[in-house]
Tab-separated table of C-alpha atoms in Angstrom:
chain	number	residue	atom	x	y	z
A	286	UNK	CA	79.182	100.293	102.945
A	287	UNK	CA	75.915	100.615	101.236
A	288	UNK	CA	74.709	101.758	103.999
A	289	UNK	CA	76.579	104.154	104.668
A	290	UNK	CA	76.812	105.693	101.573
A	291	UNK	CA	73.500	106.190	101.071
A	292	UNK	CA	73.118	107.624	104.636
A	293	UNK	CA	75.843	110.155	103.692
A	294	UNK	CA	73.806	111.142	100.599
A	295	UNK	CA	75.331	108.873	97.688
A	296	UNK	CA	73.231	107.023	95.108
A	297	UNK	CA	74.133	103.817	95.876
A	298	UNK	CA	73.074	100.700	93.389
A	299	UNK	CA	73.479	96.929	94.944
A	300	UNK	CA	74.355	94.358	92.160
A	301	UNK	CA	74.420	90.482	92.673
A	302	UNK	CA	74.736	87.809	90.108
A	303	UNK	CA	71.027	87.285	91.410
A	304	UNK	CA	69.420	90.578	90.749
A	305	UNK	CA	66.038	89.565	92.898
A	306	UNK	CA	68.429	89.117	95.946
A	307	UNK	CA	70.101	92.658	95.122
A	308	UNK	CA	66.524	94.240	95.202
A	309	UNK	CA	65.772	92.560	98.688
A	310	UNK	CA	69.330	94.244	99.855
A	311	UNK	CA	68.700	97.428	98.732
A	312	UNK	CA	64.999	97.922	100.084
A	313	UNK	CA	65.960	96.791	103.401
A	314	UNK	CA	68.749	98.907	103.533
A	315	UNK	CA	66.770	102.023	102.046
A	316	UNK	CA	63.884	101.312	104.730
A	317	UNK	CA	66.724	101.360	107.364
A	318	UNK	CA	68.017	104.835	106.014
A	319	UNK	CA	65.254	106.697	104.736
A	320	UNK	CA	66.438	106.448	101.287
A	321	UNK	CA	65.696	104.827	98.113
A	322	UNK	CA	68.719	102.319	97.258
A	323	UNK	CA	68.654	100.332	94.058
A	324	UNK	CA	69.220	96.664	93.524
A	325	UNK	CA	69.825	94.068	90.432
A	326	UNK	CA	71.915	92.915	88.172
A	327	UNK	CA	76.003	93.415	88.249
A	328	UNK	CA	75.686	94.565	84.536
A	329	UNK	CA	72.912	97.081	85.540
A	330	UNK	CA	74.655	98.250	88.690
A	331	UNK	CA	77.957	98.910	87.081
A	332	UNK	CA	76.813	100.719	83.757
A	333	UNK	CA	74.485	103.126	86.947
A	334	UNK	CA	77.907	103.753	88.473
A	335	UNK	CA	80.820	105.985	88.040
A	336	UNK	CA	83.082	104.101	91.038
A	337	UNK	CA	82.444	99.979	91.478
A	338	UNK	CA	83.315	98.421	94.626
A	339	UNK	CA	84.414	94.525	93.947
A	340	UNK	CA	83.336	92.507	97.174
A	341	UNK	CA	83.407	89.243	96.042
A	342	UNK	CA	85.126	85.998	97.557
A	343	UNK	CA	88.358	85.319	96.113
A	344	UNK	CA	87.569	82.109	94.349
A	345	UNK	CA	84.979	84.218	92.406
A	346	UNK	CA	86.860	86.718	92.078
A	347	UNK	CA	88.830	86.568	88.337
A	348	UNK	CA	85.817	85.069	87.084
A	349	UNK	CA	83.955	87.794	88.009
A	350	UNK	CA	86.093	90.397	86.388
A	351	UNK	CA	86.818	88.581	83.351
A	352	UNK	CA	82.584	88.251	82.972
A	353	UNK	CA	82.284	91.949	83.482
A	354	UNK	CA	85.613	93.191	81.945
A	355	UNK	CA	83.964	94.777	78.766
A	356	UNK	CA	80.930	97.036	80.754
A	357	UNK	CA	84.108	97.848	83.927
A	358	UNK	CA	85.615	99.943	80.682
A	359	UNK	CA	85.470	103.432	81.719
A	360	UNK	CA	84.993	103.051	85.299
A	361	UNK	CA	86.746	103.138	88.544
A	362	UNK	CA	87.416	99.805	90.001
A	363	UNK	CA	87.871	99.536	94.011
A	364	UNK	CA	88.768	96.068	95.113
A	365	UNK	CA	88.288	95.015	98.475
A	366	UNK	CA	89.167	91.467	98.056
A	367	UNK	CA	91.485	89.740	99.919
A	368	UNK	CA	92.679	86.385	99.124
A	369	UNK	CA	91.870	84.247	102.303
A	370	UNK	CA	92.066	80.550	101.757
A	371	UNK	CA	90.013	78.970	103.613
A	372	UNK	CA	89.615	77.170	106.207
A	373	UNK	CA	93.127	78.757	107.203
A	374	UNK	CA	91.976	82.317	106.672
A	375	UNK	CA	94.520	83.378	109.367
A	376	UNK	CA	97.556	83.032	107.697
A	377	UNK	CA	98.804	85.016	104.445
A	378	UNK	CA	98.350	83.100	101.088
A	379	UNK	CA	100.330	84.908	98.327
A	380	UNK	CA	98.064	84.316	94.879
A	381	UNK	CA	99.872	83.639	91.890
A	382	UNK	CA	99.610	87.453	90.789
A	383	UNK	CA	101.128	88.474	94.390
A	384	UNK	CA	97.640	90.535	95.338
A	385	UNK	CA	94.238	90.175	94.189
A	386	UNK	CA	94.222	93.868	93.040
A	387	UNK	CA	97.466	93.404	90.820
A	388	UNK	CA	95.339	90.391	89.391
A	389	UNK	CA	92.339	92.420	88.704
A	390	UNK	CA	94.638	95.395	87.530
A	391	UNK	CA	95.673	92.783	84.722
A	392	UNK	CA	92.711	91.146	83.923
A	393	UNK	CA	90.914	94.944	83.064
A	394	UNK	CA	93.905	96.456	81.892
A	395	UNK	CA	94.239	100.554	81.783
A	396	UNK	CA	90.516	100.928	80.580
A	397	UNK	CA	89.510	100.902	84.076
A	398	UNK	CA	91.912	101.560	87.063
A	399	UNK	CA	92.145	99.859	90.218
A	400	UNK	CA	92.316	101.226	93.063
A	401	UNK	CA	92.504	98.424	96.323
A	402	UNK	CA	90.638	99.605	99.636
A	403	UNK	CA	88.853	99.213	102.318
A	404	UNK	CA	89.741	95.495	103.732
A	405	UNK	CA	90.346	96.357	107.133
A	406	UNK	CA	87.080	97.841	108.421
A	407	UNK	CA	84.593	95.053	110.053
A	408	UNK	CA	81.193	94.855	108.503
A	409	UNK	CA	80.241	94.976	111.959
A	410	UNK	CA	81.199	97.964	112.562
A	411	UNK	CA	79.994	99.283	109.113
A	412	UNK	CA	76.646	98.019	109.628
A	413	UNK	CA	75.660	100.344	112.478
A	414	UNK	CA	75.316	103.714	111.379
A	415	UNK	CA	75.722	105.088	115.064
A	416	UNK	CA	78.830	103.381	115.860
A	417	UNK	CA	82.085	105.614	115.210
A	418	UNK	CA	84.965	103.086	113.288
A	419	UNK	CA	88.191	103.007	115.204
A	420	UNK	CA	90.051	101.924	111.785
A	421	UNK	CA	91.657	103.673	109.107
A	422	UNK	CA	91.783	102.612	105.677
A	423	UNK	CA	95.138	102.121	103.674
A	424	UNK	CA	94.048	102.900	100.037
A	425	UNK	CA	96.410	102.511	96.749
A	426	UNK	CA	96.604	102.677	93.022
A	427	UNK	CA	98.397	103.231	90.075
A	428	UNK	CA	96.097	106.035	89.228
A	429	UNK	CA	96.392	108.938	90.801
A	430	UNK	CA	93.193	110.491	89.804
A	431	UNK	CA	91.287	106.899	90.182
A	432	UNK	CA	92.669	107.101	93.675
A	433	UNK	CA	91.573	110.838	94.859
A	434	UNK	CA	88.161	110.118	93.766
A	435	UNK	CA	88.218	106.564	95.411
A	436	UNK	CA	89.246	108.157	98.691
A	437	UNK	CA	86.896	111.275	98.361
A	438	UNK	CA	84.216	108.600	98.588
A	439	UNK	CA	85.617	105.755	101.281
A	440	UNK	CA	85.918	109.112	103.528
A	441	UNK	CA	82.510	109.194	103.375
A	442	UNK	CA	81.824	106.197	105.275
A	443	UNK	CA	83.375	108.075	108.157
A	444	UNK	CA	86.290	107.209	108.315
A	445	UNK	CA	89.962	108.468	107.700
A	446	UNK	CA	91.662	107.060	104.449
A	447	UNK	CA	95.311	107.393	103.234
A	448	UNK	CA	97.242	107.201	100.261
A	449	UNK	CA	99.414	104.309	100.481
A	450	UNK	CA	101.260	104.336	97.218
A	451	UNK	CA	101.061	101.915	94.114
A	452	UNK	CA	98.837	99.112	93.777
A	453	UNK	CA	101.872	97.010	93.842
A	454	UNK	CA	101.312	97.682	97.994
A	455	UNK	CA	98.468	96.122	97.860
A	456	UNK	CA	99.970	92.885	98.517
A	457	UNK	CA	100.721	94.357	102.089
A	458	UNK	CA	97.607	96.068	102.743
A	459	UNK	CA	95.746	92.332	101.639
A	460	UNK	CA	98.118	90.422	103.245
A	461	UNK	CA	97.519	92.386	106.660
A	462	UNK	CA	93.908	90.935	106.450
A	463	UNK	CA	94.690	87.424	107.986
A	464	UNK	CA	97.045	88.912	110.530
A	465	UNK	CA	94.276	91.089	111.544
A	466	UNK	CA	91.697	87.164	111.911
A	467	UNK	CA	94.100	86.379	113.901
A	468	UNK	CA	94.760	88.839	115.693
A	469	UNK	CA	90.669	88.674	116.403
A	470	UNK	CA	90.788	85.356	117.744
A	471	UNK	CA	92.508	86.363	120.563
A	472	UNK	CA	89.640	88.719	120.765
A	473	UNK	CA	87.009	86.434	121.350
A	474	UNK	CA	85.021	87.604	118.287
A	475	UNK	CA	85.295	90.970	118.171
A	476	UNK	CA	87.092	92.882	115.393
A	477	UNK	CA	90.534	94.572	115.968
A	478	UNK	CA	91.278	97.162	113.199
A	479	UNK	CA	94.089	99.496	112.686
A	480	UNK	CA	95.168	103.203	113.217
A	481	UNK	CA	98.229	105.048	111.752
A	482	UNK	CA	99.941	107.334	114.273
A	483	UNK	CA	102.394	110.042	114.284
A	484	UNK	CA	100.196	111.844	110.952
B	983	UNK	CA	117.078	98.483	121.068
B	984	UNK	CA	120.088	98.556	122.695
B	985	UNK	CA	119.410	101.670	124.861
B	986	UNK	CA	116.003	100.909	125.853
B	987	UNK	CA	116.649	97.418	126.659
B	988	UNK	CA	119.949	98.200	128.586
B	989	UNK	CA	117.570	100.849	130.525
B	990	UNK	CA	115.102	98.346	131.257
B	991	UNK	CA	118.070	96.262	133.050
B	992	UNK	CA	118.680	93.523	130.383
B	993	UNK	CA	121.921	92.785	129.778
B	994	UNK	CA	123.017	93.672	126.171
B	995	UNK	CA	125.788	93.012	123.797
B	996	UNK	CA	126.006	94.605	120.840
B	997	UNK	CA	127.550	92.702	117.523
B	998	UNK	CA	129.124	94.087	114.634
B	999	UNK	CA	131.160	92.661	112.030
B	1000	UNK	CA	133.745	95.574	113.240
B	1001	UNK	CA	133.953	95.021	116.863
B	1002	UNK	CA	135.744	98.007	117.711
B	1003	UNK	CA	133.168	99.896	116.576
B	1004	UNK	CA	130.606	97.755	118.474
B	1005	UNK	CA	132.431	98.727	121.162
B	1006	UNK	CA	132.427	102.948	120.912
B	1007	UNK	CA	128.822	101.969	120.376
B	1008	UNK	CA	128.161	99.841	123.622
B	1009	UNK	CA	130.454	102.781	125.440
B	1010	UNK	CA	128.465	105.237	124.233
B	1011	UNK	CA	125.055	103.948	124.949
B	1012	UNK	CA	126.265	102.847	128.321
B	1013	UNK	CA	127.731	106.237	129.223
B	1014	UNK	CA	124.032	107.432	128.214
B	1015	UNK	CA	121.812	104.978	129.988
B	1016	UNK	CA	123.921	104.734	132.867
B	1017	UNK	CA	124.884	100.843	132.861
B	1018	UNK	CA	127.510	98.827	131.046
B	1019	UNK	CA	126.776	97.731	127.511
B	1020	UNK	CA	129.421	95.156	125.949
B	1021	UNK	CA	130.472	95.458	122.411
B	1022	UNK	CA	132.372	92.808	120.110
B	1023	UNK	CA	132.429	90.618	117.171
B	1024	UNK	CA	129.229	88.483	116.138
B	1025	UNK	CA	130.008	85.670	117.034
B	1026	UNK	CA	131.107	86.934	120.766
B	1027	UNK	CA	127.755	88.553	120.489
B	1028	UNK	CA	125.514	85.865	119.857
B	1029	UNK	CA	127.742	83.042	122.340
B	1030	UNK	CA	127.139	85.746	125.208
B	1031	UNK	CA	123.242	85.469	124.623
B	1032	UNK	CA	120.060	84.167	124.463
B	1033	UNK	CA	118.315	86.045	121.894
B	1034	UNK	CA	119.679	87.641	119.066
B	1035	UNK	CA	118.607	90.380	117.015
B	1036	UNK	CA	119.376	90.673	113.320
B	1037	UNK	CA	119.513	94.016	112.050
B	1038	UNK	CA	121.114	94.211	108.807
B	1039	UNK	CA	119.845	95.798	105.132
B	1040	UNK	CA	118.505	92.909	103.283
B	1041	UNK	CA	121.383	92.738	100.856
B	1042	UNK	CA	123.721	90.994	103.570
B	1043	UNK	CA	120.864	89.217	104.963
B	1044	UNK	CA	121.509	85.718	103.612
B	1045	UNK	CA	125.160	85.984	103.529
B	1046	UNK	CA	125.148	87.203	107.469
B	1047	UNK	CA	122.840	84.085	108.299
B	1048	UNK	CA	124.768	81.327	106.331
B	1049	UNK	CA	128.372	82.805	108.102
B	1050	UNK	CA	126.750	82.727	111.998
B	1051	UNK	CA	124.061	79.540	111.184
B	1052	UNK	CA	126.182	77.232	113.887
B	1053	UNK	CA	126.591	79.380	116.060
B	1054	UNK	CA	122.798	80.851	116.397
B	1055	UNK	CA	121.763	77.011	116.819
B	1056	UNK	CA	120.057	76.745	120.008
B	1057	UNK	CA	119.517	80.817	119.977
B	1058	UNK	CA	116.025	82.404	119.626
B	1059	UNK	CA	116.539	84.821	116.490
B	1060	UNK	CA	114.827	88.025	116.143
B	1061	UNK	CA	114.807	89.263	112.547
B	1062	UNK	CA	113.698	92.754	112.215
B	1063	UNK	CA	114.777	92.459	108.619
B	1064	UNK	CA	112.611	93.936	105.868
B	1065	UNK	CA	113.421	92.978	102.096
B	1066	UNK	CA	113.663	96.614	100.931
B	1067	UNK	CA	115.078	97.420	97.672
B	1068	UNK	CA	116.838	100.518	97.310
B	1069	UNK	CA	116.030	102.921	95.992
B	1070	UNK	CA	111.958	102.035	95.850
B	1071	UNK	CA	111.758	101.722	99.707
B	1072	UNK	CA	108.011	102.710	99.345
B	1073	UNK	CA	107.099	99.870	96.455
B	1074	UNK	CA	106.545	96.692	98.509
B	1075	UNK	CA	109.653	93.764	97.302
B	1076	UNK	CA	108.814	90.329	97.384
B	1077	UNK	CA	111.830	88.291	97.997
B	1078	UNK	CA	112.319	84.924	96.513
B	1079	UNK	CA	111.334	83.438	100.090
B	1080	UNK	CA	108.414	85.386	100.364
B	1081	UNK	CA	109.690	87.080	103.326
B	1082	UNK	CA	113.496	87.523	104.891
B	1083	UNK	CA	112.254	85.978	108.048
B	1084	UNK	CA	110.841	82.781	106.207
B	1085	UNK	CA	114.157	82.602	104.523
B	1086	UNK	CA	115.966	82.931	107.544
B	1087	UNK	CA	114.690	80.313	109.147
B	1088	UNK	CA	114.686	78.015	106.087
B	1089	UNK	CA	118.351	78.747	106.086
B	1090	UNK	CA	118.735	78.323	110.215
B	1091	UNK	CA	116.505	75.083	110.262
B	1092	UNK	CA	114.946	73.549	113.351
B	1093	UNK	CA	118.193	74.643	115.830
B	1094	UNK	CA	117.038	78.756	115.592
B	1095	UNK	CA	113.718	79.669	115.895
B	1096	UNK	CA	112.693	83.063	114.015
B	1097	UNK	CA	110.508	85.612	115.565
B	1098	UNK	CA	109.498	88.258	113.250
B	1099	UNK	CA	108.981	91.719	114.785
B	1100	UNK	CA	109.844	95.120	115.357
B	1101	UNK	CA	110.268	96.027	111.304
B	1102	UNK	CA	107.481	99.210	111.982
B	1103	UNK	CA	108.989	100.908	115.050
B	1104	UNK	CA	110.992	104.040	114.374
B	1105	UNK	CA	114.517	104.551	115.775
B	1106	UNK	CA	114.198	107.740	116.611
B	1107	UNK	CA	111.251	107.542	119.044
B	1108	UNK	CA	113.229	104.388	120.149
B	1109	UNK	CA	116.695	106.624	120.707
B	1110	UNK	CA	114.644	109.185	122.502
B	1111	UNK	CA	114.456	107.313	126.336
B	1112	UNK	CA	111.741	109.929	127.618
B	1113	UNK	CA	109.294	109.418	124.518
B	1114	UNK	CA	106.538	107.077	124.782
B	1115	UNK	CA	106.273	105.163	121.576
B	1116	UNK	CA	102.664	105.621	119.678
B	1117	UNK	CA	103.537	101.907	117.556
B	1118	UNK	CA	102.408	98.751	118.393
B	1119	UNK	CA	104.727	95.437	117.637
B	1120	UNK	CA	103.006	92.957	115.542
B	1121	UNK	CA	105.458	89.550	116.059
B	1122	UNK	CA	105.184	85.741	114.505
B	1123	UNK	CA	106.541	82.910	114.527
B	1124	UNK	CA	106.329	78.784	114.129
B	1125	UNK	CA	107.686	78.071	117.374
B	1126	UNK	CA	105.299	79.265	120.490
B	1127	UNK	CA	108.196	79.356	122.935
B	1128	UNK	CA	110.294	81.400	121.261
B	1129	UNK	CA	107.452	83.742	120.272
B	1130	UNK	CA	107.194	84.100	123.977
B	1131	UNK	CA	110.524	84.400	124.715
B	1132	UNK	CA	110.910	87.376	122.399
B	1133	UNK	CA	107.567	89.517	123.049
B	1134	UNK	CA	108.248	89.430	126.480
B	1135	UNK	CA	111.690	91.083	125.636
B	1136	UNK	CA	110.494	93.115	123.079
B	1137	UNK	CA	107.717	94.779	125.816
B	1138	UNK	CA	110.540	96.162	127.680
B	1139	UNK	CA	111.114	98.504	125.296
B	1140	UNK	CA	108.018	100.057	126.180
B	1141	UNK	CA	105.643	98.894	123.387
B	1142	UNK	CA	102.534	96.874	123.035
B	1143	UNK	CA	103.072	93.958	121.367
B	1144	UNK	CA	100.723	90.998	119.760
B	1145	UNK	CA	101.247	87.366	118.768
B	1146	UNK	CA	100.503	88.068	114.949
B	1147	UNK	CA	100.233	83.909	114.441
B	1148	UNK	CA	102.863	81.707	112.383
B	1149	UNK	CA	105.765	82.799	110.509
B	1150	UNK	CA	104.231	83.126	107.496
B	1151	UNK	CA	102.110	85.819	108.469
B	1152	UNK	CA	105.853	88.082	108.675
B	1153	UNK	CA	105.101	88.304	104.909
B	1154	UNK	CA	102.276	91.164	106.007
B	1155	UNK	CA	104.350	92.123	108.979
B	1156	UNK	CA	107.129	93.036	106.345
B	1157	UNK	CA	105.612	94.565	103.474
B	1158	UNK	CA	103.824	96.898	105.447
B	1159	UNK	CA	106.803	99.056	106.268
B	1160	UNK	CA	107.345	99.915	102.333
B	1161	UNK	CA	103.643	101.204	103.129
B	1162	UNK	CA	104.539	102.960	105.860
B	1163	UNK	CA	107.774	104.849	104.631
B	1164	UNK	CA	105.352	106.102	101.593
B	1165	UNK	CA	102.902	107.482	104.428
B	1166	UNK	CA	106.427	109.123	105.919
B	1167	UNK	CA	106.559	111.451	103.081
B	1168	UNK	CA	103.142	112.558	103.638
B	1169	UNK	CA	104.717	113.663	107.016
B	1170	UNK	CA	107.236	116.011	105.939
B	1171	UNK	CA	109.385	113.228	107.347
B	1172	UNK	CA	108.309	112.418	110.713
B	1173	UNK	CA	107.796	108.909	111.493
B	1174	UNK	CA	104.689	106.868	111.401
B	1175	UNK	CA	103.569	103.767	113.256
B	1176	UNK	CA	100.500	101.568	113.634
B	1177	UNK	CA	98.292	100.867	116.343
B	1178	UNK	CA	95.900	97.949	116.782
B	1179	UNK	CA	92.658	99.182	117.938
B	1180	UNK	CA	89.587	96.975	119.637
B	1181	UNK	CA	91.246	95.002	121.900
């Protein structure tokens, strides 16, 4: 997603919990696209940015927000995060909040709205700037203006994005993710992703 | 279902708790399609076949199961139920199961296999015989046979359709069509569906 943001003219800031590794990220990246991309820490990254995409693996993932709750105040939140259990990452698991989203929704409370995106689109396919994505991206929140800015920018990746209600339907759009690893298997490797019809 | 099935040559029996008006319906689908559809009570319905298909709302879900539970034993069970809750049909509903289809088969045991599919495919592109359906069927289910069984069936009606793993995964499978009737309005109406794409 960096990536491609940057490629499609964003400033895009990379932060890790180890800002050196962040820096590494973002100067391969910018060598790749011809741009300057920042890197370091997540408190850094997220006071740089106006919209903060959580990708994080679920067992990090309220400690994470509860460490950065305070400098998230003020901005828009997109959570990708889907919460696979592993090893069986192919069948839904239900967290105790229903959907990582509504859990992150709760932790920050309304001084920074959610809006939960963008886990259906392989990395893969992300990752190579000259490949067109055959997915589109179910995107919802309980902010309406959170979630037209959050969509004005995931269309930038290139794809088409849709508003798909209240972040209380985020427990589909997650819980799609482990139908869609299996549905991969099948595959042999590669990634399936989805398309809405009849728009 | 009904129609498209009957067209495809499978014999069909349709199952009401009124079976008189099972039966203007299996007349009147017949007369359409050009074959003989039967028509009768539930239980008539389910001893004259091998697969069922439960289509109720969710309120009479449980209550539907428990009445016909011995005589579905030994029956594969399609449950196309989805645990909406009028009147937020667009605001995914978690039922105390998780899913209908988990509760159905928790309340049908080991005797009834559940298949969970078809909850995302419109009836009116289904009604309409000369209309090829842009929807693909996702379907799961603990017991491989019976999964089978019922997406071989379910491809006669003229759809793709893909093993979407174990039973559990129905929780996805269900709460996406809240999703999708919020992506209806969108429409003006018309009726959306999902494809799979990369495979």
């Amino acid at each position: 997603m960096a990536l491609r943001w940057a490629h499609a003219g964003h400033t895009v800031f990379i932060g890790s919990r180890d800002a050196d590794r962040a820096q590494a990220t973002a100067a391969e990246l910018g060598a790749e696209v011809g741009r300057t991309l920042q890197g370091g820490g997540n408190v850094q990254a997220i006071e740089a940015s106006e919209l903060v995409v959580l990708s994080v693996p679920y067992s990090a993932h309220t400690a994470t927000l509860e460490e950065l709750k305070s400098v998230l105040a003020g901005k828009v939140l997109i959570d990708i995060t889907v919460p696979l259990q592993p090893p069986k990452v192919t069948s839904v698991n239900l967290p105790a909040g229903q959907s990582a989203a509504l859990e992150a929704q709760s932790i920050l409370g309304t001084a920074t709205p959610v809006v939960a995106a963008l886990h259906h689109v392989s990395s893969v396919h992300l990752r190579d700037l000259g490949h067109a994505i055959d997915c589109d991206v179910l995107a919802c929140s309980d902010d309406k203006a959170a979630l037209e800015q959050a969509m004005a920018l995931i269309k930038d990746l290139g794809v088409r994005v849709f508003d798909a209600g209240s972040l209380r339907n985020s427990i589909a759009i997650e819980s799609l993710t482990p139908v869609l690893l299996h549905l991969n298997r099948a595959q042999k490797g590669r990634s399936v992703g989805i398309r809405i019809t009849g728009t």
